[in-house]
Short mmCIF file of C-alpha atoms in Angstrom, two decimals:
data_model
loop_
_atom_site.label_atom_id
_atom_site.label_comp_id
_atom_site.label_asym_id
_atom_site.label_seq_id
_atom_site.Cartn_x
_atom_site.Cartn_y
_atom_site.Cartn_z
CA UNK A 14 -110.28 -49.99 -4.81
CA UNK A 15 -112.22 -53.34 -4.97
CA UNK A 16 -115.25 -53.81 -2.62
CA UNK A 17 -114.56 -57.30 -2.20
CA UNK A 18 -111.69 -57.19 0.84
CA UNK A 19 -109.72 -60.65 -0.81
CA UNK A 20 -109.33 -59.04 -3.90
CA UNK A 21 -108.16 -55.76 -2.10
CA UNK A 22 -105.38 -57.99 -0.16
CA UNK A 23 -103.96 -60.04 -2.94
CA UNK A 24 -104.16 -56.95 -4.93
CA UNK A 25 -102.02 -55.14 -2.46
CA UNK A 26 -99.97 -58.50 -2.53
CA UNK A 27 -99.25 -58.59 -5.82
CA UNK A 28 -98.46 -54.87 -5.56
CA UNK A 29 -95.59 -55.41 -3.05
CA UNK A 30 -94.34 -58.74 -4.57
CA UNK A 31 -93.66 -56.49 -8.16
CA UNK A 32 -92.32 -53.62 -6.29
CA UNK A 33 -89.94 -55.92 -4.27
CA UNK A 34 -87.99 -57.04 -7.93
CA UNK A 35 -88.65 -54.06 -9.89
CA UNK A 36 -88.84 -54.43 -14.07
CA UNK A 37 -86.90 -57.06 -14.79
CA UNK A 38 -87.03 -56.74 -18.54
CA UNK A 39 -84.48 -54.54 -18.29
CA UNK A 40 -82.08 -57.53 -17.16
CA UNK A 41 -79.86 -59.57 -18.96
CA UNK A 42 -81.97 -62.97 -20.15
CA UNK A 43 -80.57 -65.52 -17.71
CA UNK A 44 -81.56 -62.93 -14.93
CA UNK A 45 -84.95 -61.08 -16.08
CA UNK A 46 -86.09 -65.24 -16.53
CA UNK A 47 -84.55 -66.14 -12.53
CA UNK A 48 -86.87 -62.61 -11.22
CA UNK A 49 -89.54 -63.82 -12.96
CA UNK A 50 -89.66 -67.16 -12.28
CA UNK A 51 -89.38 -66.08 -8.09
CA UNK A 52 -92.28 -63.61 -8.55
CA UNK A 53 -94.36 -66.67 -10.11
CA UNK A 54 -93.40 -68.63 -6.74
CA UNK A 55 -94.17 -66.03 -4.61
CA UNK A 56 -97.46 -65.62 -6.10
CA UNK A 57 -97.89 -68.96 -5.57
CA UNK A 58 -96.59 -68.73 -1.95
CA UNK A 59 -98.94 -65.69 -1.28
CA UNK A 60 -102.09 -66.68 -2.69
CA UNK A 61 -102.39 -70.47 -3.55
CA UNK A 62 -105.74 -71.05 -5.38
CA UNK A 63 -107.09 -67.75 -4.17
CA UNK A 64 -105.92 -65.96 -7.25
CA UNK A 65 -108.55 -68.03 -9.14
CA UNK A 66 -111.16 -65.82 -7.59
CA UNK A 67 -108.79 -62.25 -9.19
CA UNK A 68 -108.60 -63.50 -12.53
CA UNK A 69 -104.64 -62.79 -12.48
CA UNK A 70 -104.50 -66.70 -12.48
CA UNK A 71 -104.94 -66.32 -16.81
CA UNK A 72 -102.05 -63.67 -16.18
CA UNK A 73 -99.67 -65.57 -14.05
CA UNK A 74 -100.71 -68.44 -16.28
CA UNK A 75 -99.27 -67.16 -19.59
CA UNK A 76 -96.56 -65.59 -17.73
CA UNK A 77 -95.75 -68.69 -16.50
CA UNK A 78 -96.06 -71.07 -19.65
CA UNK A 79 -94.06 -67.76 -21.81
CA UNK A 80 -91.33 -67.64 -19.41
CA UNK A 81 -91.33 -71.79 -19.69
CA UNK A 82 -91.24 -71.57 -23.56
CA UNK A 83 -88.19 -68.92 -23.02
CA UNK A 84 -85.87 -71.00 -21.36
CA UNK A 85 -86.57 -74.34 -23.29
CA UNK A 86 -85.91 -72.37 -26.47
CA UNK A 87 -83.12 -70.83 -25.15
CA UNK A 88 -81.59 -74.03 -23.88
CA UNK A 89 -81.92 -75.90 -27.16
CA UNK A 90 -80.68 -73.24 -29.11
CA UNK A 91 -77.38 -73.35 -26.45
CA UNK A 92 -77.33 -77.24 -26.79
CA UNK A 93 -77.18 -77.12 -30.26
CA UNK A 94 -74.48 -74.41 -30.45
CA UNK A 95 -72.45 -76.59 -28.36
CA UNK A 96 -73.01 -79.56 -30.43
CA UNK A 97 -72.63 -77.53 -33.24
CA UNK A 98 -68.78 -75.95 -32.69
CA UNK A 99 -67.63 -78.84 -30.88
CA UNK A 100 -67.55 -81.03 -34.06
CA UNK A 101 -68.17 -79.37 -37.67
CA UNK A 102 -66.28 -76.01 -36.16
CA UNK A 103 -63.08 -77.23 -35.15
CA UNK A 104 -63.45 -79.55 -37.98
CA UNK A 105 -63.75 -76.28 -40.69
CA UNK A 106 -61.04 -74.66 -38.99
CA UNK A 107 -58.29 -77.70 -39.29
CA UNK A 108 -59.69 -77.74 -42.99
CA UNK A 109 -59.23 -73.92 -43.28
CA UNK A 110 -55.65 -73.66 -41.78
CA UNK A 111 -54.17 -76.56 -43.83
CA UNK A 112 -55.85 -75.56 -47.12
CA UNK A 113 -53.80 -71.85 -45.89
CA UNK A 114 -50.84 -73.35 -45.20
CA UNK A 115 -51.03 -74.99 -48.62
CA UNK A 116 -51.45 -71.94 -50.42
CA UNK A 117 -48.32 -70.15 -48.48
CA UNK A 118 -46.09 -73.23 -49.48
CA UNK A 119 -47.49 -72.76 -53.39
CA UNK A 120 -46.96 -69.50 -53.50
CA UNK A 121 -42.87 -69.08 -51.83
CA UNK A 122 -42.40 -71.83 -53.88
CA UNK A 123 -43.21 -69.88 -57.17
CA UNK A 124 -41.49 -66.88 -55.24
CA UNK A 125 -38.15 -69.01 -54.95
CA UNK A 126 -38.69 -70.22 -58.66
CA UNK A 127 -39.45 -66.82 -60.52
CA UNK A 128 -38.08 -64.22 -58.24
CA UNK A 129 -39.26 -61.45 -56.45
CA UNK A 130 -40.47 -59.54 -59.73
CA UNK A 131 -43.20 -62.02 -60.82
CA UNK A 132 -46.74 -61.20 -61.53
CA UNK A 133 -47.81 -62.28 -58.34
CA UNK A 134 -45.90 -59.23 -56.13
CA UNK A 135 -48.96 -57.31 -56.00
CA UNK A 136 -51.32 -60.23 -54.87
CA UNK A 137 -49.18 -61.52 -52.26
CA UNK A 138 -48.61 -57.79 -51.28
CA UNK A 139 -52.15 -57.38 -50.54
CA UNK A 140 -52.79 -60.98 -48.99
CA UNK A 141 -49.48 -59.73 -46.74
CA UNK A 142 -51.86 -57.04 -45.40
CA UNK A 143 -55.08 -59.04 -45.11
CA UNK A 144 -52.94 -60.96 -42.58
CA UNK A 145 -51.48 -58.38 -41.09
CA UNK A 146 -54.95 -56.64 -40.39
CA UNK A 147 -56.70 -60.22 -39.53
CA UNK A 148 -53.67 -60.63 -36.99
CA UNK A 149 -54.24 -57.20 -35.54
CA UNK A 150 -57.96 -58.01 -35.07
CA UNK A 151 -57.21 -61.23 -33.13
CA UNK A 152 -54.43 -59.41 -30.96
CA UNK A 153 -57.21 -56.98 -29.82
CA UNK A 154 -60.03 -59.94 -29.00
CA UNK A 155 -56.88 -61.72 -27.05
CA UNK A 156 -56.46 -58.71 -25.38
CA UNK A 157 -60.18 -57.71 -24.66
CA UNK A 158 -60.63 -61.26 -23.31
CA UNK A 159 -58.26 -61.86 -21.23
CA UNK A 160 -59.81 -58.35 -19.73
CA UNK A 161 -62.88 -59.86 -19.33
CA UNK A 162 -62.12 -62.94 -17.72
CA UNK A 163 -62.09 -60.88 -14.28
CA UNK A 164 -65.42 -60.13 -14.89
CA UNK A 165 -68.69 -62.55 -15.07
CA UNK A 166 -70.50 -63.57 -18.10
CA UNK A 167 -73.36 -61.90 -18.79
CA UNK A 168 -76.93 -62.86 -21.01
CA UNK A 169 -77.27 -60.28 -23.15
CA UNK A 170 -79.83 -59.87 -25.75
CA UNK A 171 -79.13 -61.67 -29.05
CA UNK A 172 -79.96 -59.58 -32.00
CA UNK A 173 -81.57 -61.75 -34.78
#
């Protein structure tokens, strides 16, 4: 224990105001930043320009200016993404579907003209299943989604 009584009381205050959210780097993003953005405002609450005398005002400083730094970064980088799929994504995926349904038009047409025993059987055998499987795949995101639209969106950690 400190033998100067302040320090004693905003070190007991700082004890209960960390105790009172817990660790809350084990929270999604959006959450662990909301926890520690109220225990910054509670030490502010608590101690005012008192904590200059603890040196925990360098601490609550950097915590403060990283947790800052954290959210602008993460709300550019969500900015852009929107930005980003709004235009050039659906965009790529008009371009991608008509360039398929080009192909599927070429190739029944060479069907219809050379019959079912041309060269290209095997290709369009194994394109048959690439759709099948890619078809499959987006059946079972429909499916997992539209479970998961009861529940709320989470943060979770990005892994880059």
């Amino acid at each position: 224990m400190h033998f100067a009584p302040r320090k004693v009381e905003i070190g007991k205050k700082s004890d209960l105001i960390l105790s009172t959210y817990g660790d809350p780097t084990r929270l999604p993003y959006t959450e662990e930043s909301g926890v520690i953005h109220n225990i910054l405002m509670d030490f502010d609450t608590a101690f005012g320009p008192d904590i200059d005398q603890t040196g925990l005002d360098e601490w609550v400083h950097e915590l403060r200016e990283a947790n800052d730094a954290f959210n602008n970064l993460r709300y550019d980088r969500h900015e852009t993404q929107q930005y980003a799929q709004a235009g050039r994504s659906k965009q790529e995926r008009t371009n991608t579907d008509e360039a398929y349904h080009d192909l599927v038009e070429k190739i029944n047409a060479y069907v219809i003209l050379n019959g079912a025993t041309n060269p290209l059987r095997s290709a369009i055998n194994g394109i048959n299943l690439m759709i099948n499987a890619e078809n499959a795949l987006l059946k079972g995101r429909r499916t997992r989604s539209a479970g998961k639209a009861d529940t709320p969106d989470e943060d979770e950690p990005d892994e880059e």
